[in-house]
Short mmCIF file of C-alpha atoms in Angstrom, two decimals:
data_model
loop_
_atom_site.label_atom_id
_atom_site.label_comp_id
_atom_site.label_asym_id
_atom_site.label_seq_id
_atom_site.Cartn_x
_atom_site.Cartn_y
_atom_site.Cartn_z
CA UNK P 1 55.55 98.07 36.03
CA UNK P 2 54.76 96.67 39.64
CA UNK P 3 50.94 96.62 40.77
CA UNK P 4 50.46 98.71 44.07
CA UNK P 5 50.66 95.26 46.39
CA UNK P 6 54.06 94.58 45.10
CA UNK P 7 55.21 98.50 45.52
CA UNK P 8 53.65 98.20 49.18
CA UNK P 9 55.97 95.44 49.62
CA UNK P 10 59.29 96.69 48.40
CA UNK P 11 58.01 99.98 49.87
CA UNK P 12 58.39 97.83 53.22
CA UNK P 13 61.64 96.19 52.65
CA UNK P 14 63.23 99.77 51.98
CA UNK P 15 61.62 100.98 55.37
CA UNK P 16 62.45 97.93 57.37
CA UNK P 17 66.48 97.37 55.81
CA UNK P 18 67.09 101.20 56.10
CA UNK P 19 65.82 100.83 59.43
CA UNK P 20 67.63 97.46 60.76
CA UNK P 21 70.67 97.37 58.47
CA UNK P 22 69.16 93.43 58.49
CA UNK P 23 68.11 91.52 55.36
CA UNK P 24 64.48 92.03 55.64
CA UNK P 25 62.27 88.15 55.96
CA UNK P 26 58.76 87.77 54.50
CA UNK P 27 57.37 86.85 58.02
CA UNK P 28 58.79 90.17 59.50
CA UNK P 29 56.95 92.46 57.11
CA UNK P 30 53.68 91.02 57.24
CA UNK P 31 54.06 91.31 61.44
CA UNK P 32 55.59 95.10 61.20
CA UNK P 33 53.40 96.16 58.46
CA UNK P 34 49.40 96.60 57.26
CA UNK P 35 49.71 94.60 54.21
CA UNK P 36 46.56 92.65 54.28
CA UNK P 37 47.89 89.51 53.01
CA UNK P 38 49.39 86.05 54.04
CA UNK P 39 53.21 85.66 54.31
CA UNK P 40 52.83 82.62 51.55
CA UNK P 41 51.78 86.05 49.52
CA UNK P 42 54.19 88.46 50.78
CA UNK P 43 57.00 85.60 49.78
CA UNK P 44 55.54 85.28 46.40
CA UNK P 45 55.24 89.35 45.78
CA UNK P 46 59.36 89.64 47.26
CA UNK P 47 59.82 86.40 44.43
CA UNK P 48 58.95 88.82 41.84
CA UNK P 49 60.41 91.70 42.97
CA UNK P 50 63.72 89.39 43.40
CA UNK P 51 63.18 88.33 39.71
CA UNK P 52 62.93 91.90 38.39
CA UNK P 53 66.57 93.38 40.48
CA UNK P 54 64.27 95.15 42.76
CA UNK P 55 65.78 93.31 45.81
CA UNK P 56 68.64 90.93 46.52
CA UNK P 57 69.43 88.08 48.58
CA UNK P 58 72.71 89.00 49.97
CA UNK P 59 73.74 85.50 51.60
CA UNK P 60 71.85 82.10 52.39
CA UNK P 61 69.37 83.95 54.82
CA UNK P 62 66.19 84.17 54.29
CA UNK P 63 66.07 88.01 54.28
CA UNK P 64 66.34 90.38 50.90
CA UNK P 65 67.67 94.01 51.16
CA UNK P 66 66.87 96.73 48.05
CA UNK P 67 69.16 96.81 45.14
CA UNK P 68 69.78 100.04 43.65
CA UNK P 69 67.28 99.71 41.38
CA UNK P 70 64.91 99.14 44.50
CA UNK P 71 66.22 102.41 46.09
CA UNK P 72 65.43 104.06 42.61
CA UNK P 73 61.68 102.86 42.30
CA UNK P 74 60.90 103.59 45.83
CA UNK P 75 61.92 107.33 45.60
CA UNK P 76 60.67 107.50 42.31
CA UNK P 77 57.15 106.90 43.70
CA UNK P 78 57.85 108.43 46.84
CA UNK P 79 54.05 109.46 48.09
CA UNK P 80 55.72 112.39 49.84
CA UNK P 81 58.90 113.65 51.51
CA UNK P 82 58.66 114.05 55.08
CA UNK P 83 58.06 117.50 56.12
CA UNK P 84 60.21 118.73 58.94
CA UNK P 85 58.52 119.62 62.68
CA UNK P 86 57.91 123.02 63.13
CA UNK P 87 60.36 122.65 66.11
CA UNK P 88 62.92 121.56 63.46
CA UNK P 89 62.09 124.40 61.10
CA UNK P 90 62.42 127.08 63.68
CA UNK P 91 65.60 125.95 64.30
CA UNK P 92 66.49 126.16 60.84
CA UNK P 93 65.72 129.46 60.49
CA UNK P 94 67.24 130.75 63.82
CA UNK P 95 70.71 129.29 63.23
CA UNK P 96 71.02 130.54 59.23
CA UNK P 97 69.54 134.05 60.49
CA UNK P 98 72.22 134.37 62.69
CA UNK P 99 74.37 134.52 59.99
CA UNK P 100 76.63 137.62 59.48
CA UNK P 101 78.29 137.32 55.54
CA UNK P 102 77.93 134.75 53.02
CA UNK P 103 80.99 132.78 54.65
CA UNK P 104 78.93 132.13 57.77
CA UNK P 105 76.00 130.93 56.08
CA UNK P 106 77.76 128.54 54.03
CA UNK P 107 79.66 127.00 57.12
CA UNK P 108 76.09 126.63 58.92
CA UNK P 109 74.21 125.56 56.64
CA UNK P 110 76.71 122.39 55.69
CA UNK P 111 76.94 121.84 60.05
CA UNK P 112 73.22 122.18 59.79
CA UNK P 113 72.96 119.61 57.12
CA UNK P 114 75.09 117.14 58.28
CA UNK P 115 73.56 117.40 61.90
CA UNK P 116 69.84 116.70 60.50
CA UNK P 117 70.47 114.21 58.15
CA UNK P 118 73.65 112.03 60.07
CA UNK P 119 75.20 112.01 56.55
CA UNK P 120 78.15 114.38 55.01
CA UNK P 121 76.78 117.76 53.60
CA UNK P 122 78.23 119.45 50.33
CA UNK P 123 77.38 123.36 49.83
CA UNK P 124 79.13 125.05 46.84
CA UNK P 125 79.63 128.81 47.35
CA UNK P 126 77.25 131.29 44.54
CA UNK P 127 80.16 131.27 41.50
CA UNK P 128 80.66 135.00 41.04
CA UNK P 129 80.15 134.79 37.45
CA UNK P 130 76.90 133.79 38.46
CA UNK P 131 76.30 137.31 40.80
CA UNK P 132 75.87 140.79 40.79
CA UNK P 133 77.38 143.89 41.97
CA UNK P 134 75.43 145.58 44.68
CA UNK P 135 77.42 147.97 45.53
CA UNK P 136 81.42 149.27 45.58
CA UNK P 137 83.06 150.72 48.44
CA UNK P 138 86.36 152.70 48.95
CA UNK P 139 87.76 153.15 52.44
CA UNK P 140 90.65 155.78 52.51
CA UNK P 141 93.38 153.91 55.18
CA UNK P 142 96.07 156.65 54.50
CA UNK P 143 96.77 159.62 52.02
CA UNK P 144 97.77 157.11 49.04
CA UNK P 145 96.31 153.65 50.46
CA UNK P 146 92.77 153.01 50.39
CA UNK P 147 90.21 149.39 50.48
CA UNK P 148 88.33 148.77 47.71
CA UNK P 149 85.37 146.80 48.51
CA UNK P 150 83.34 144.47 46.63
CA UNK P 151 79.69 143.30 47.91
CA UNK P 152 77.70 141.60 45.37
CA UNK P 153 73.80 140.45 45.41
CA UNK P 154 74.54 137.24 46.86
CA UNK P 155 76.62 138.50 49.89
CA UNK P 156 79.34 137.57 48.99
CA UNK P 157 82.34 140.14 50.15
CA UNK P 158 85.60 140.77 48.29
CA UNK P 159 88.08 143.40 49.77
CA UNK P 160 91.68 144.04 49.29
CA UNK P 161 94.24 147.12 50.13
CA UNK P 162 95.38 149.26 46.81
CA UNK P 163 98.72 150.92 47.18
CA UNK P 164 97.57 154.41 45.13
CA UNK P 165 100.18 155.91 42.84
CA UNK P 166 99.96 159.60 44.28
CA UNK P 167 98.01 161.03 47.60
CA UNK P 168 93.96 161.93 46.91
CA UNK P 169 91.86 163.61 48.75
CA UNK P 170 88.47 162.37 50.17
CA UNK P 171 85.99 164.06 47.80
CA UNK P 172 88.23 162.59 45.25
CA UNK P 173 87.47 159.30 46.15
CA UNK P 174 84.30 159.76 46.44
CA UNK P 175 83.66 160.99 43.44
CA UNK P 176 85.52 157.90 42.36
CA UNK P 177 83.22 155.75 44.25
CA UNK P 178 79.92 157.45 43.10
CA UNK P 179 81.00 156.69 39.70
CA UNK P 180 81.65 152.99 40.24
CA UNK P 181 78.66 152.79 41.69
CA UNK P 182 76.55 154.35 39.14
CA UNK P 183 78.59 152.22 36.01
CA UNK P 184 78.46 148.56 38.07
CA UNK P 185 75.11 148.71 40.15
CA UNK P 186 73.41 145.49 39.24
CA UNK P 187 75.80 144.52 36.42
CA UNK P 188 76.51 141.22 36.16
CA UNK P 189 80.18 140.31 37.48
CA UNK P 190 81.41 138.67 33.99
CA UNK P 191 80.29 141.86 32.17
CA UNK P 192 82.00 144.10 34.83
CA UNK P 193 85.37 144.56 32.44
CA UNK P 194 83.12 145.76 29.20
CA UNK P 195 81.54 148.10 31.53
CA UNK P 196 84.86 150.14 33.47
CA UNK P 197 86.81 149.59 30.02
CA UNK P 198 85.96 153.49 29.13
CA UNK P 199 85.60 154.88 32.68
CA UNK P 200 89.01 156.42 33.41
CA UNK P 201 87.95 158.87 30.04
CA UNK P 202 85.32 159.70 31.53
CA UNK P 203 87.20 161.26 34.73
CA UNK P 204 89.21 164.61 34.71
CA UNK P 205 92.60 163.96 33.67
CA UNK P 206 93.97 164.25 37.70
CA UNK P 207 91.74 160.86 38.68
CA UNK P 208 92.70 158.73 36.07
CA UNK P 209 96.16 157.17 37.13
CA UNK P 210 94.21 156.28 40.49
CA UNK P 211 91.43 155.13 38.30
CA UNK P 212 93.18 152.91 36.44
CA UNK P 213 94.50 151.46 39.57
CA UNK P 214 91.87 150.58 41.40
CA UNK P 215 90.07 149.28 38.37
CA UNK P 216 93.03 146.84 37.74
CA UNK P 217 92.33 145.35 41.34
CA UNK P 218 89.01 145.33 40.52
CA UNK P 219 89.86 143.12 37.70
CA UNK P 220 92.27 141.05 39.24
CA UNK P 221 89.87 140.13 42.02
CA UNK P 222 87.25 138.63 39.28
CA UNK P 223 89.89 136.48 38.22
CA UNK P 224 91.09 135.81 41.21
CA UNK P 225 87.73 134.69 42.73
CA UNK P 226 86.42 132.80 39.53
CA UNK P 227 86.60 129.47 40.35
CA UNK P 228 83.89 127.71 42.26
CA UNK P 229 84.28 126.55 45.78
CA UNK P 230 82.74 123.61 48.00
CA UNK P 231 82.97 122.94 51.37
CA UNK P 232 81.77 119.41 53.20
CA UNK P 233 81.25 118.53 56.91
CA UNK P 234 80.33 115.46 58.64
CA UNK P 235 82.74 112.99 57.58
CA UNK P 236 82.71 111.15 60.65
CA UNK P 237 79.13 110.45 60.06
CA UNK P 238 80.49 107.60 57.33
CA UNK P 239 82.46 105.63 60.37
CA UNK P 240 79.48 103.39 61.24
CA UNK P 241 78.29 102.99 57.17
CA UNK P 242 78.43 100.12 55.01
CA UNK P 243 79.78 100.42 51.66
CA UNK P 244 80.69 97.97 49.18
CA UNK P 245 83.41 100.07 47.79
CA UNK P 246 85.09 100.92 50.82
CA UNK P 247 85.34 104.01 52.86
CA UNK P 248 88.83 105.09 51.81
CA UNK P 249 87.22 105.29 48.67
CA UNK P 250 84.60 107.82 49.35
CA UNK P 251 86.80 109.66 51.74
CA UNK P 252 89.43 110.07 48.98
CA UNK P 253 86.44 111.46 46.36
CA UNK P 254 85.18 113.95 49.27
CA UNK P 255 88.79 115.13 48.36
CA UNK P 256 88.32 116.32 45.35
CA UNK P 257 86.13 119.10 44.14
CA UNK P 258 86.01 118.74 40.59
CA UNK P 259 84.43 115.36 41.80
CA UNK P 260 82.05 117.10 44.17
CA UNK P 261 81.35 119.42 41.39
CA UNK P 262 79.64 116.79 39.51
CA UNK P 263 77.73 115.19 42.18
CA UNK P 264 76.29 118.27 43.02
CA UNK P 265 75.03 119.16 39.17
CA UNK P 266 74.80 121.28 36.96
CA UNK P 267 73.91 125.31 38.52
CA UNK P 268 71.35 125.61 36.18
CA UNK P 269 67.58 124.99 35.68
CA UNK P 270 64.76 125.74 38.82
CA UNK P 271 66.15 126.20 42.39
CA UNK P 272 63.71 123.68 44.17
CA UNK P 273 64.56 120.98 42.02
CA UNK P 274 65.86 117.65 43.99
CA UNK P 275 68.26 115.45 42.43
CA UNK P 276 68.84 111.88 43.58
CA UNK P 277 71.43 109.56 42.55
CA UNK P 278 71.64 106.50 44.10
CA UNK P 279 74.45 103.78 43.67
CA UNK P 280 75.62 103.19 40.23
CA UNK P 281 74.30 106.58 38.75
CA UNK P 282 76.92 108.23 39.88
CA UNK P 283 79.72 109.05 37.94
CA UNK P 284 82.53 108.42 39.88
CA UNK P 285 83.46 104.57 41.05
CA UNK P 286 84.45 105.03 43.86
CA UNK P 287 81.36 106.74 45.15
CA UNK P 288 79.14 103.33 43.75
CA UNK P 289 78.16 102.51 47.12
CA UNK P 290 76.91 106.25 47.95
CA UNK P 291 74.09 108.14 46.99
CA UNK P 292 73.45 112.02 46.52
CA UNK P 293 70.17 113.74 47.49
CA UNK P 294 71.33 117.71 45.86
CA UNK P 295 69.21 120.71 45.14
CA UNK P 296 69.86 124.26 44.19
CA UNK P 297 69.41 127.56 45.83
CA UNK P 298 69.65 131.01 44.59
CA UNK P 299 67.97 134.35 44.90
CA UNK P 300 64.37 134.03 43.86
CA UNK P 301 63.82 132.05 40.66
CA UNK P 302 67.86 132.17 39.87
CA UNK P 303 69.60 129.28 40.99
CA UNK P 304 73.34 130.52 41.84
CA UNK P 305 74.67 126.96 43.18
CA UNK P 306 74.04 123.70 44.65
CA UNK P 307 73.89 122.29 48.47
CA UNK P 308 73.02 118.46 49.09
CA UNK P 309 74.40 115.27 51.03
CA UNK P 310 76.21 112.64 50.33
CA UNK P 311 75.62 108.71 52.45
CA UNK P 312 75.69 104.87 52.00
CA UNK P 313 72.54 103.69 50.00
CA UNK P 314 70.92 102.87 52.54
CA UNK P 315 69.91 106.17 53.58
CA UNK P 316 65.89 107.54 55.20
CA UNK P 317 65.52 108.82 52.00
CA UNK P 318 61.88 110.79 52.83
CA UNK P 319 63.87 112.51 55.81
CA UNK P 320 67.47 113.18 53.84
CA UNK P 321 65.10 115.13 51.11
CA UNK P 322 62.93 117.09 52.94
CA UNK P 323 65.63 118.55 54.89
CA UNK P 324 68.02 119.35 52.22
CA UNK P 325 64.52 121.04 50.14
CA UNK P 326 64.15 122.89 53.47
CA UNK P 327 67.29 123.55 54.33
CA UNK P 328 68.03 125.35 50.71
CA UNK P 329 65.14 126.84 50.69
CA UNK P 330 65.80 129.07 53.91
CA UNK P 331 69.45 129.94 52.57
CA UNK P 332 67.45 131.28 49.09
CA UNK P 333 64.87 133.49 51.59
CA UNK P 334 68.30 135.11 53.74
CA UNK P 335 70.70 135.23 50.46
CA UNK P 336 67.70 137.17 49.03
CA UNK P 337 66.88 139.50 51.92
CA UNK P 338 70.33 140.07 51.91
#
């Protein structure tokens, strides 16, 4: 364990390299910073922390940047993250609330990210297996072709056009949509098939050929829809970054979202959660010069999927945090005013 000088001083180097981009000197931090010692001291204390693969000397200067371990210690005993202005949050909240379905507030709030931090952003869409019905819809479009309509707690909008196998009437299909309705409301979307398995008996005999129907779409648009989905922006933020494993590297990972998948986490455990993986703790080799700052968001104390950015190590990691906390936390408040 380091005493509280030595964490003042890596605490410094960590500022001052992230910063600079320059391997930080001993006679630089006592100028730039309040450490109340000499520079004979400040050499000895960056010594130590050299010793113990908290910082490196990356060529014959006289400067020392933060290994990963460095990064690691500093935002393990991070005093704070750094709140955002209330300029900053306002805009936050105007842009999300302009929102109009759950595909426009995924697609701001990864352009939001990536514009406040300077890094790439990573949202994953709410898994449907993970949501709710709110509420079922059937539009009649002709005398045998109507649109069945899924909405389900998270926003989240399915729709698609079923071809019906004999003309209905308008009270008939509402009838048939009152009874979805009353079966599915609040049911959880992976119990949805156990639930409409004994509806069409429960119909007079005339309704259940369209029944059947449109409960086969219904069906066929869970599976359909199952698989999880993330979205990135702000690639072009990585031009000016320096990584030791190359950019083509992390470009090719962004690529690939089983990859992204496991950056992000696991969509489980509480919503306001940060996770932080710098370096060498993640998974994927390519991404060993990169680090993750993720978090979840959900619909009050349900966490339904992950948001976060992705950057070289040498990231403001007080500013990249409280921004993504922030930034998930006004997608939870709209997703559950929704």
């Amino acid at each position: 364990m380091l005493d509280d000088r030595k964490l003042a001083v890596l605490r410094a180097i960590v500022e001052d390299y992230v910063s600079t981009n320059e391997p930080v000197g001993s006679k630089a931090l006592a100028e730039r910073h309040s450490l109340n010692v000499s520079p004979a001291t400040v050499r000895n204390d960056m010594a130590a922390l050299e010793e113990q693969g908290y910082i490196t000397q990356p060529h014959t200067s006289a400067g020392r940047v933060p290994t990963d371990k460095g990064y690691r210690l500093f935002v393990d005993r991070l005093s704070q993250v750094k709140p955002l202005s209330s300029a900053e949050r306002r805009a936050i909240e105007t842009f999300l609330a302009g929102a109009v379905d759950l595909d426009d507030v995924v697609m701001r709030t990864v352009r939001l990210l990536a514009q406040l931090t300077r890094q790439v952003a990573v949202v994953q869409y709410p898994a449907l297996t993970h949501s709710t019905v709110r509420h079922v819809e059937l539009v009649p479009l002709s005398d045998r072709r109507l649109m069945f309509v899924l909405i389900t707690n998270t926003g989240r909008v399915e729709q698609r056009v079923v071809e019906l196998p004999e003309v209905i009437e308008d009270s008939r299909v509402a009838h048939l949509r009152a009874m979805l309705n009353s079966c599915l409301d609040g049911c959880g979307l992976s119990s949805v098939p156990e639930m409409v398995v004994d509806l069409p008996e429960r119909l007079p005999v005339e309704d259940r050929p369209v029944a059947a129907t449109i409960l086969s779409v219904l069906l066929e648009t869970l599976v359909d829809r199952h698989d999880e989905k993330i979205v990135f922006a702000g690639a072009a933020n990585l031009a000016g970054a320096d990584f030791t494993t190359g950019l083509r590297d992390v470009l090719e990972a962004l690529e690939e979202q089983v990859v992204l998948m496991r950056l992000l986490g696991e969509t489980s455990g509480t919503p306001s959660a940060l996770t932080v993986r710098i370096g060498s703790e993640n998974p994927y080799t390519g991404l060993r010069g990169t680090s993750i700052v993720a978090t979840g968001y959900g619909s009050g104390d349900k966490q339904l999927a992950r948001l976060g950015v992705l950057g070289p190590t040498r990231m403001d990691y007080p500013v990249t945090m409280g921004a993504v906390r922030a930034v998930a936390r006004y997608v939870s408040q709209i997703l559950a005013a929704s």
